[in-house]
PDB file of C-alpha atoms in Angstrom:
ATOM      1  CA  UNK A  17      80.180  37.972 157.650  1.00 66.00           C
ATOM      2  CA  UNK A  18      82.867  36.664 159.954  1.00 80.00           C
ATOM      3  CA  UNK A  19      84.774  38.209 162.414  1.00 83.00           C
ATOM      4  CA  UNK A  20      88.019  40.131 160.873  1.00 84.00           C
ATOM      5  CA  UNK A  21      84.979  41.293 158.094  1.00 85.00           C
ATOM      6  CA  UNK A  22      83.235  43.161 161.122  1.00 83.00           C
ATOM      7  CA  UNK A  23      86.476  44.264 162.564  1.00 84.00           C
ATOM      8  CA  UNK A  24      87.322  45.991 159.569  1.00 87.00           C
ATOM      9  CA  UNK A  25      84.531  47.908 158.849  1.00 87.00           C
ATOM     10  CA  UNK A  26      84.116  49.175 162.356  1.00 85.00           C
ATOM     11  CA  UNK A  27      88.055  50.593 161.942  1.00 86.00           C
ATOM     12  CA  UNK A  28      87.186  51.467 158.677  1.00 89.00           C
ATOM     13  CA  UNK A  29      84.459  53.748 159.378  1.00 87.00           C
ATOM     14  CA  UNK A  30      86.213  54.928 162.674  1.00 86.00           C
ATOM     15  CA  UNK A  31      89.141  56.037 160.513  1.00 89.00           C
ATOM     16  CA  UNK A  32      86.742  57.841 158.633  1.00 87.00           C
ATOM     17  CA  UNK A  33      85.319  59.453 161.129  1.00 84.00           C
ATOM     18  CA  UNK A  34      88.653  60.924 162.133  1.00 88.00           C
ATOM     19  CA  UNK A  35      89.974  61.710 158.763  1.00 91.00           C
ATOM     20  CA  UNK A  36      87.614  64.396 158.066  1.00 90.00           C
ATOM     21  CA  UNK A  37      88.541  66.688 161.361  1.00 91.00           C
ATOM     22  CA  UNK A  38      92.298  65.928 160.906  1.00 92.00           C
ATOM     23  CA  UNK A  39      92.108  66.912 157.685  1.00 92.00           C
ATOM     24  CA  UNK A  40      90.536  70.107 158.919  1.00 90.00           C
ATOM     25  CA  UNK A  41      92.630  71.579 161.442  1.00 92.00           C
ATOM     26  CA  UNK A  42      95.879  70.148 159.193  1.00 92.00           C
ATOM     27  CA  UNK A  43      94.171  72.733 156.526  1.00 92.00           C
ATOM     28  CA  UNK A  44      93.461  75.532 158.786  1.00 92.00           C
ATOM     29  CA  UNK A  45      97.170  74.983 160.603  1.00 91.00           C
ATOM     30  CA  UNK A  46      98.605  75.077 156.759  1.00 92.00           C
ATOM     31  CA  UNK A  47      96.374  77.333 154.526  1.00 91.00           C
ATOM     32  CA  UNK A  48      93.934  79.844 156.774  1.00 88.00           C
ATOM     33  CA  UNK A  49      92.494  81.677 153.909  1.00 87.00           C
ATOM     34  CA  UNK A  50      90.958  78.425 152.487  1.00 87.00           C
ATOM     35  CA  UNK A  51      89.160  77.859 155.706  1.00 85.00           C
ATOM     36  CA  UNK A  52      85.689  79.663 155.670  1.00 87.00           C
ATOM     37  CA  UNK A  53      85.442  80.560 159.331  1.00 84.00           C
ATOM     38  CA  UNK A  54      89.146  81.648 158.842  1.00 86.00           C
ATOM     39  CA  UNK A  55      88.360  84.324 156.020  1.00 86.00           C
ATOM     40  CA  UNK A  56      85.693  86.003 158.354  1.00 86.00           C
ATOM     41  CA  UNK A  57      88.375  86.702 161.001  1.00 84.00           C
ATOM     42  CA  UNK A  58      90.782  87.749 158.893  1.00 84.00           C
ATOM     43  CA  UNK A  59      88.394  90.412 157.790  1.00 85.00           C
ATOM     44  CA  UNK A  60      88.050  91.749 161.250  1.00 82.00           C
ATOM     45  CA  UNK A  61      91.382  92.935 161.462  1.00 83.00           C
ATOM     46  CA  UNK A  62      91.880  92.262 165.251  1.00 84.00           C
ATOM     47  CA  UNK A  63      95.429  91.707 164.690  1.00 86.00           C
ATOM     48  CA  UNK A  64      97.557  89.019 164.339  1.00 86.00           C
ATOM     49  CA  UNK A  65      97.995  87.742 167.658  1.00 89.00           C
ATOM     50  CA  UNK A  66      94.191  86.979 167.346  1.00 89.00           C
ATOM     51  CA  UNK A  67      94.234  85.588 164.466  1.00 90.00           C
ATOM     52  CA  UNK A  68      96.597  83.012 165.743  1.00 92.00           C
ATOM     53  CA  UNK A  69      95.141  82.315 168.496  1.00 91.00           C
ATOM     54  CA  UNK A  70      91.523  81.697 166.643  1.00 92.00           C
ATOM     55  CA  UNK A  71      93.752  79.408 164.418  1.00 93.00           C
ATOM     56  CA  UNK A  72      94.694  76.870 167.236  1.00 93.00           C
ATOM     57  CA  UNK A  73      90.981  77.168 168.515  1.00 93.00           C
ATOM     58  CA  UNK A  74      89.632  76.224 165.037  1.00 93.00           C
ATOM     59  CA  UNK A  75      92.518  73.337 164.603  1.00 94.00           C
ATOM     60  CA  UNK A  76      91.316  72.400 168.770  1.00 94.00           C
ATOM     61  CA  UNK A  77      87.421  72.153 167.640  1.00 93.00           C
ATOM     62  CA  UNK A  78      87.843  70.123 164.952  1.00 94.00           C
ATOM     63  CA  UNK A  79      90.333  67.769 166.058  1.00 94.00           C
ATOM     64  CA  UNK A  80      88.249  67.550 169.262  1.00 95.00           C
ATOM     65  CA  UNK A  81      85.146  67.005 167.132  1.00 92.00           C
ATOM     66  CA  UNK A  82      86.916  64.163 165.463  1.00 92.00           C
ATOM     67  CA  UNK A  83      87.576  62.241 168.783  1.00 93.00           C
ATOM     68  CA  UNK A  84      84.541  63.072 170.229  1.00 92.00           C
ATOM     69  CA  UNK A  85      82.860  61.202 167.180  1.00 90.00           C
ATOM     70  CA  UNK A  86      84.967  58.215 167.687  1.00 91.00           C
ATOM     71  CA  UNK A  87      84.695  57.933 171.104  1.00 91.00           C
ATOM     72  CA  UNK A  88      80.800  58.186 170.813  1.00 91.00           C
ATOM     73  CA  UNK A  89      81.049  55.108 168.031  1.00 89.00           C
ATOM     74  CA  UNK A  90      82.945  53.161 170.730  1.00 89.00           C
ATOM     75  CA  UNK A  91      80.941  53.844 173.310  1.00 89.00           C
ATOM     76  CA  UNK A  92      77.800  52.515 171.248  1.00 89.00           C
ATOM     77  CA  UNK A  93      79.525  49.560 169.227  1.00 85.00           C
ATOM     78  CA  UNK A  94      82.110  48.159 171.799  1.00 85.00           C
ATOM     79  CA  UNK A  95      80.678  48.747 175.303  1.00 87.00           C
ATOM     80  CA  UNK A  96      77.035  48.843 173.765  1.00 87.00           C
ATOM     81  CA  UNK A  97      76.195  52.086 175.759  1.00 88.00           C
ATOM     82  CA  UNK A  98      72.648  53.590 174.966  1.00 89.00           C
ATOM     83  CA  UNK A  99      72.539  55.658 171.807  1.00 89.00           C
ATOM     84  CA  UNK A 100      71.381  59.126 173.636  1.00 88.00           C
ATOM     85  CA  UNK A 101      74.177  58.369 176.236  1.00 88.00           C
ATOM     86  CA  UNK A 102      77.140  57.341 173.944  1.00 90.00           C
ATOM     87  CA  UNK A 103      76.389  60.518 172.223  1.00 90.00           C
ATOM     88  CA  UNK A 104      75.653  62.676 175.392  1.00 90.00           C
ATOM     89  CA  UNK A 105      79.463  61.890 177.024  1.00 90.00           C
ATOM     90  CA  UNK A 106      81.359  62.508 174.372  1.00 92.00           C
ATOM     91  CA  UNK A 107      79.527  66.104 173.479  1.00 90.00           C
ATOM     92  CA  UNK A 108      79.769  67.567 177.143  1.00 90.00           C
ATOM     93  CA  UNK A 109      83.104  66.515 176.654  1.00 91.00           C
ATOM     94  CA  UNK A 110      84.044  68.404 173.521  1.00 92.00           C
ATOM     95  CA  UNK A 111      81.612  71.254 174.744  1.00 90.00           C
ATOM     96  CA  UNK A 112      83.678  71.880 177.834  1.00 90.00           C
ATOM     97  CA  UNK A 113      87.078  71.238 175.414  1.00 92.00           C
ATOM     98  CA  UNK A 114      86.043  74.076 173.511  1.00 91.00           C
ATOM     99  CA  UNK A 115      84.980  76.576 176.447  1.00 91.00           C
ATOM    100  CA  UNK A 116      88.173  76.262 177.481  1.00 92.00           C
ATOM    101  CA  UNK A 117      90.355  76.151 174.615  1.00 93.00           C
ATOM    102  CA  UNK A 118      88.418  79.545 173.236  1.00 92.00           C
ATOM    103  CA  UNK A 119      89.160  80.994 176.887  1.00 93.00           C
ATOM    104  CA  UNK A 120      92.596  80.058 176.701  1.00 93.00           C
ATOM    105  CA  UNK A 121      93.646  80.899 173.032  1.00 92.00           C
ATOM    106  CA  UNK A 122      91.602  84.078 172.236  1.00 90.00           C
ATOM    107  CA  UNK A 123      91.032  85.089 176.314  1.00 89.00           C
ATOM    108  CA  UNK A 124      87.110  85.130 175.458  1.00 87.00           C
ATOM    109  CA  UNK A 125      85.061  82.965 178.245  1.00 86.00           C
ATOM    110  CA  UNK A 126      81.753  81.859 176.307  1.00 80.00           C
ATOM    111  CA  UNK A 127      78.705  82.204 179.032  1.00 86.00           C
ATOM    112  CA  UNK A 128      76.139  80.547 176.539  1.00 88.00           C
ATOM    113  CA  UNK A 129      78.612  77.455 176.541  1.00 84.00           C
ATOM    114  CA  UNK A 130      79.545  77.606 180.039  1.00 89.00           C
ATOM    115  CA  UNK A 131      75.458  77.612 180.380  1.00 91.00           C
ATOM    116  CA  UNK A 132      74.416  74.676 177.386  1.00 89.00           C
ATOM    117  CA  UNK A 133      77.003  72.555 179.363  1.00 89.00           C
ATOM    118  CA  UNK A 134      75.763  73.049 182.864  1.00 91.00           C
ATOM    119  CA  UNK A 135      72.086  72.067 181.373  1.00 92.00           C
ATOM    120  CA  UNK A 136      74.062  69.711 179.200  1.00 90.00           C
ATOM    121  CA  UNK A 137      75.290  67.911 182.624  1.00 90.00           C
ATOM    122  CA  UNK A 138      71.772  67.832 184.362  1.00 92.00           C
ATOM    123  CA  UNK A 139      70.190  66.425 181.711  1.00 90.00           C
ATOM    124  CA  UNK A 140      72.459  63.665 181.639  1.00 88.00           C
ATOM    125  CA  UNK A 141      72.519  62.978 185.050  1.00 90.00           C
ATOM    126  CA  UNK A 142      68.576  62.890 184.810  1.00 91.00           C
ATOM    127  CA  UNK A 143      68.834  60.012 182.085  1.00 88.00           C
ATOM    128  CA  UNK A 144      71.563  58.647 184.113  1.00 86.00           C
ATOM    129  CA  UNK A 145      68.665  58.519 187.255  1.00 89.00           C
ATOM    130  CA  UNK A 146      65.759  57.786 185.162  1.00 87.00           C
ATOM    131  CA  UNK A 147      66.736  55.250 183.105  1.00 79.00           C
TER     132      UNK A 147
END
């Protein structure tokens, strides 16, 4: 395969990577009640201010999800990171997008996420030393 052959499948299957999440949070933002995780909250009845905000976390998580899978595939194909490490950036990344997108859109502050990343971060940093 030559060059522009490569090229294109690496965009190719980074576009695809990102198409699935966008789609997501474009479906949540448009139709809630198709969304699964949507249809549960909904059922709580917590109000609509909740709601909404639960909405923009949802359409935060998966868009964040989305880059956080490209920027792991970058990581691994164009700087040629480690495997364990191009996939441990990127997820303390999107772990601490979500802490505080949930603490700022539904006012909730998740300890057991606060905690995963803070062992998340020590881990790494032991690779980091180790290896």
């Amino acid at each position: 395969m030559n060059m522009m052959a490569k090229i294109l499948i690496i965009v190719a299957f980074l576009l695809l990577l990102v198409s699935v999440p966008v789609w997501l949070a474009i479906r949540v933002k448009r139709h809630p009640e198709k969304d699964r995780n949507m249809r549960r909250i909904k059922e709580l009845q917590r109000g609509a201010e909740f709601e909404e905000g639960v909405q923009k976390f949802y359409m935060v998580n998966y868009l964040s999800t989305g880059i956080g899978l490209v920027l792991a595939a970058l990581l691994e194909l164009v700087f040629g990171m480690d495997k364990f490490l191009a996939i441990m950036i990127p997820t303390l990344g999107v772990c601490m997008v979500l802490i505080i997108a949930k603490w700022r859109f539904i006012g909730e502050l998740n300890k057991v996420g606060l905690v995963a990343s803070a062992i998340w971060l020590v881990v790494m940093i032991t690779y980091l030393i180790i290896f």
